[in-house]
Amino acid sequence: MPSEVIAQARSQGRVLLNEVESKRLLEEFGIETSGAQLATSAEEAVRIAGELGYPIALKILSQDIAHKSDIGGVRLGLGSEADVKAAFHDIMEAVQQRQPEARVDGASVQRMAEPGVEVIVGMSRDPQFGPVLMFGLGGVFVELLKDVSFRLPPLEPRDAREMIGELKTAALLDGYRGTQPASREKLEQLLLHVSRFVEAHPEVVELDLNPVFAYPDGAVAVDARIILAE
């Protein structure tokens, strides 16, 4: 049975799930996220921010915008009502200037997650092999070193453990120059949850959790993007 989130997207002719929808879908499979709520106005963003508590992050929500940061659609570390209201207007103006044809649903409002070790988890469907899972250290390590590992689901615990251990930069997960370590066990659990999600949703052709903040006691997907088959 398709999820209600996917069924709604299908009924609207959409293949890109927004951040709020993506996180809701992933949470159904035990994947912890930083959460996100939809705001359609600056006033609504301020109200949600007050309920969540500061500092706040705002991100554009649009089915036509896959990479929000590239067009100025993200504002982080907002500490007051005035900051949230100004950021909401700034985001909408940036989108109007850089991608005026984009259909905009509003903005996602979420509490800023505590910084952790950045990792990335992804999936794409290969025409020949089917779904391929990817794991790597996030941030500059993905951009500069291309240090990632791949496996075909379904994953067993050993597969998840090996995906993490075979990274050239895996030692960074254990703490580096005073930084807090990341729990490899929690990251293994995350990969297993993602594997089960991918198996359950063959209509998902692309999944991107980036960044995931990994902590000594958990791992939280701060941003999420899901693309469905046409």
Short mmCIF file of C-alpha atoms in Angstrom, two decimals:
data_model
loop_
_atom_site.label_atom_id
_atom_site.label_comp_id
_atom_site.label_asym_id
_atom_site.label_seq_id
_atom_site.Cartn_x
_atom_site.Cartn_y
_atom_site.Cartn_z
CA MET A 1 0.00 0.00 0.00
CA PRO A 2 1.45 3.39 -0.92
CA SER A 3 1.87 5.87 1.88
CA GLU A 4 -0.69 8.64 2.17
CA VAL A 5 2.12 11.10 1.45
CA ILE A 6 3.02 9.39 -1.81
CA ALA A 7 -0.60 8.95 -2.81
CA GLN A 8 -1.22 12.68 -2.35
CA ALA A 9 1.84 13.59 -4.43
CA ARG A 10 0.68 11.22 -7.17
CA SER A 11 -2.79 12.75 -7.18
CA GLN A 12 -1.19 16.17 -7.75
CA GLY A 13 1.07 14.92 -10.53
CA ARG A 14 4.25 15.46 -8.51
CA VAL A 15 7.42 13.36 -8.38
CA LEU A 16 9.43 15.52 -5.93
CA LEU A 17 8.35 15.29 -2.31
CA ASN A 18 9.01 18.40 -0.26
CA GLU A 19 11.03 18.30 2.94
CA VAL A 20 8.00 18.09 5.23
CA GLU A 21 6.58 15.17 3.23
CA SER A 22 9.95 13.41 2.92
CA LYS A 23 10.65 13.54 6.64
CA ARG A 24 7.15 12.36 7.52
CA LEU A 25 7.55 9.39 5.19
CA LEU A 26 10.98 8.48 6.57
CA GLU A 27 9.81 8.74 10.17
CA GLU A 28 7.29 5.96 9.43
CA PHE A 29 10.33 3.66 9.13
CA GLY A 30 12.04 4.71 12.34
CA ILE A 31 14.41 7.19 10.69
CA GLU A 32 14.91 10.09 13.09
CA THR A 33 14.71 13.55 11.52
CA SER A 34 14.89 17.11 12.77
CA GLY A 35 11.22 17.49 11.83
CA ALA A 36 9.66 20.23 9.73
CA GLN A 37 6.36 22.08 9.59
CA LEU A 38 4.86 23.98 6.67
CA ALA A 39 4.37 27.75 6.94
CA THR A 40 2.55 29.59 4.16
CA SER A 41 3.12 33.08 5.56
CA ALA A 42 5.65 34.97 7.65
CA GLU A 43 3.10 35.17 10.48
CA GLU A 44 2.57 31.42 10.44
CA ALA A 45 6.34 30.87 10.43
CA VAL A 46 6.65 33.08 13.51
CA ARG A 47 3.87 31.16 15.28
CA ILE A 48 5.46 27.77 14.55
CA ALA A 49 8.89 29.05 15.59
CA GLY A 50 7.45 30.19 18.90
CA GLU A 51 6.03 26.72 19.50
CA LEU A 52 9.25 24.92 18.56
CA GLY A 53 11.67 27.26 20.31
CA TYR A 54 14.66 29.14 18.96
CA PRO A 55 17.04 28.99 17.12
CA ILE A 56 15.09 28.19 13.95
CA ALA A 57 15.87 27.15 10.38
CA LEU A 58 13.69 28.16 7.41
CA LYS A 59 13.82 26.44 4.00
CA ILE A 60 11.83 27.02 0.83
CA LEU A 61 9.28 24.35 -0.08
CA SER A 62 8.67 23.96 -3.79
CA GLN A 63 8.09 20.98 -6.06
CA ASP A 64 10.19 22.76 -8.67
CA ILE A 65 13.25 23.38 -6.46
CA ALA A 66 15.37 20.35 -5.58
CA HIS A 67 18.48 22.18 -4.31
CA LYS A 68 17.25 24.90 -1.97
CA SER A 69 20.58 26.44 -0.98
CA ASP A 70 21.60 27.11 -4.58
CA ILE A 71 18.92 29.77 -5.02
CA GLY A 72 19.09 31.35 -1.56
CA GLY A 73 16.18 29.35 -0.19
CA VAL A 74 17.67 28.51 3.22
CA ARG A 75 18.16 30.58 6.36
CA LEU A 76 19.75 29.13 9.49
CA GLY A 77 20.22 30.12 13.12
CA LEU A 78 17.27 32.50 13.35
CA GLY A 79 16.99 33.68 16.93
CA SER A 80 13.90 35.89 17.16
CA GLU A 81 10.47 36.63 15.72
CA ALA A 82 11.93 39.52 13.74
CA ASP A 83 14.62 37.25 12.29
CA VAL A 84 12.06 34.65 11.22
CA LYS A 85 9.75 37.20 9.63
CA ALA A 86 12.59 38.87 7.73
CA ALA A 87 14.04 35.53 6.63
CA PHE A 88 10.69 34.34 5.30
CA HIS A 89 10.36 37.45 3.12
CA ASP A 90 14.02 37.21 2.03
CA ILE A 91 13.59 33.59 0.95
CA MET A 92 10.46 34.32 -1.06
CA GLU A 93 12.14 37.29 -2.71
CA ALA A 94 15.26 35.26 -3.57
CA VAL A 95 13.15 32.56 -5.21
CA GLN A 96 11.12 35.12 -7.14
CA GLN A 97 14.31 36.68 -8.49
CA ARG A 98 16.21 33.49 -9.33
CA GLN A 99 13.46 31.03 -10.25
CA PRO A 100 10.27 33.05 -10.79
CA GLU A 101 8.47 30.19 -12.52
CA ALA A 102 8.77 27.90 -9.46
CA ARG A 103 5.57 26.86 -7.73
CA VAL A 104 6.05 27.67 -4.04
CA ASP A 105 4.14 25.92 -1.24
CA GLY A 106 5.69 27.98 1.55
CA ALA A 107 8.63 27.35 3.86
CA SER A 108 9.55 24.56 6.22
CA VAL A 109 10.12 25.65 9.80
CA GLN A 110 12.28 23.54 12.07
CA ARG A 111 14.37 23.89 15.17
CA MET A 112 18.12 23.99 14.54
CA ALA A 113 19.72 20.63 15.25
CA GLU A 114 22.81 20.44 17.42
CA PRO A 115 25.91 20.10 15.23
CA GLY A 116 27.38 16.62 14.96
CA VAL A 117 29.58 14.62 12.63
CA GLU A 118 28.11 15.16 9.16
CA VAL A 119 27.34 12.08 7.11
CA ILE A 120 25.30 11.51 3.97
CA VAL A 121 23.01 8.61 3.09
CA GLY A 122 21.55 8.23 -0.36
CA MET A 123 19.88 5.87 -2.80
CA SER A 124 19.42 5.86 -6.54
CA ARG A 125 17.89 3.20 -8.77
CA ASP A 126 20.20 1.84 -11.41
CA PRO A 127 18.45 0.56 -14.58
CA GLN A 128 20.45 -2.66 -14.39
CA PHE A 129 21.06 -3.32 -10.69
CA GLY A 130 18.04 -1.65 -9.12
CA PRO A 131 18.40 0.37 -5.91
CA VAL A 132 21.94 1.20 -4.78
CA LEU A 133 22.55 2.57 -1.28
CA MET A 134 25.35 5.04 -0.62
CA PHE A 135 27.00 6.17 2.63
CA GLY A 136 29.76 8.69 3.23
CA LEU A 137 31.13 11.43 5.43
CA GLY A 138 29.30 14.66 4.69
CA GLY A 139 30.37 18.23 4.12
CA VAL A 140 33.69 18.82 2.39
CA PHE A 141 34.61 15.13 2.59
CA VAL A 142 31.97 14.19 0.02
CA GLU A 143 32.81 17.17 -2.19
CA LEU A 144 36.60 16.83 -2.10
CA LEU A 145 37.44 13.21 -1.35
CA LYS A 146 34.50 11.34 -2.91
CA ASP A 147 34.86 8.97 0.03
CA VAL A 148 31.67 6.90 -0.17
CA SER A 149 30.64 3.24 -0.05
CA PHE A 150 27.87 1.40 -1.86
CA ARG A 151 25.71 -1.69 -1.28
CA LEU A 152 22.66 -3.30 -2.85
CA PRO A 153 19.70 -3.72 -0.50
CA PRO A 154 18.42 -5.52 1.42
CA LEU A 155 21.16 -4.84 3.94
CA GLU A 156 22.12 -7.18 6.75
CA PRO A 157 23.76 -5.73 9.90
CA ARG A 158 27.16 -6.89 8.60
CA ASP A 159 26.61 -4.96 5.35
CA ALA A 160 25.83 -1.75 7.22
CA ARG A 161 28.87 -2.20 9.43
CA GLU A 162 31.12 -2.76 6.43
CA MET A 163 29.71 0.29 4.59
CA ILE A 164 30.81 2.48 7.47
CA GLY A 165 34.14 0.79 8.17
CA GLU A 166 35.47 0.82 4.62
CA LEU A 167 35.47 4.62 4.33
CA LYS A 168 38.97 6.08 4.20
CA THR A 169 37.77 8.79 6.61
CA ALA A 170 35.92 6.39 8.97
CA ALA A 171 38.30 7.24 11.83
CA LEU A 172 36.71 10.70 11.98
CA LEU A 173 33.59 9.04 13.37
CA ASP A 174 35.53 8.06 16.49
CA GLY A 175 36.36 11.64 17.46
CA TYR A 176 39.09 13.88 16.11
CA ARG A 177 41.00 16.62 17.93
CA GLY A 178 38.43 17.04 20.65
CA THR A 179 35.31 16.52 18.56
CA GLN A 180 32.60 14.23 19.88
CA PRO A 181 32.51 10.74 18.39
CA ALA A 182 29.59 9.42 16.39
CA SER A 183 27.91 6.15 17.29
CA ARG A 184 28.67 3.60 14.58
CA GLU A 185 25.90 1.42 15.99
CA LYS A 186 23.32 4.18 15.48
CA LEU A 187 24.58 4.77 11.94
CA GLU A 188 24.29 1.06 11.22
CA GLN A 189 20.68 1.18 12.45
CA LEU A 190 20.02 4.18 10.21
CA LEU A 191 21.33 2.33 7.16
CA LEU A 192 19.16 -0.69 7.98
CA HIS A 193 16.09 1.54 8.35
CA VAL A 194 16.84 3.18 5.00
CA SER A 195 17.26 -0.24 3.41
CA ARG A 196 13.84 -1.32 4.67
CA PHE A 197 12.31 1.94 3.46
CA VAL A 198 13.77 1.43 -0.03
CA GLU A 199 12.46 -2.14 -0.18
CA ALA A 200 8.99 -1.03 0.88
CA HIS A 201 8.81 1.82 -1.64
CA PRO A 202 9.91 0.70 -5.11
CA GLU A 203 8.29 3.84 -6.50
CA VAL A 204 11.07 5.92 -4.89
CA VAL A 205 13.87 6.37 -7.42
CA GLU A 206 16.09 8.75 -5.51
CA LEU A 207 16.66 9.46 -1.81
CA ASP A 208 19.06 11.97 -0.29
CA LEU A 209 19.63 12.48 3.44
CA ASN A 210 22.17 15.28 3.59
CA PRO A 211 23.28 16.19 6.06
CA VAL A 212 22.71 13.63 8.76
CA PHE A 213 24.16 14.76 12.09
CA ALA A 214 25.68 11.80 13.92
CA TYR A 215 26.09 11.96 17.71
CA PRO A 216 27.45 9.67 20.44
CA ASP A 217 23.86 8.53 21.09
CA GLY A 218 22.01 8.92 17.78
CA ALA A 219 21.78 10.15 14.20
CA VAL A 220 19.34 12.77 12.90
CA ALA A 221 18.51 13.54 9.27
CA VAL A 222 18.53 17.33 9.07
CA ASP A 223 17.45 17.52 5.43
CA ALA A 224 15.73 14.98 3.21
CA ARG A 225 14.80 14.76 -0.46
CA ILE A 226 12.74 12.03 -2.12
CA ILE A 227 11.99 11.66 -5.82
CA LEU A 228 9.35 9.30 -7.18
CA ALA A 229 9.27 7.47 -10.49
CA GLU A 230 7.49 9.29 -13.29
#
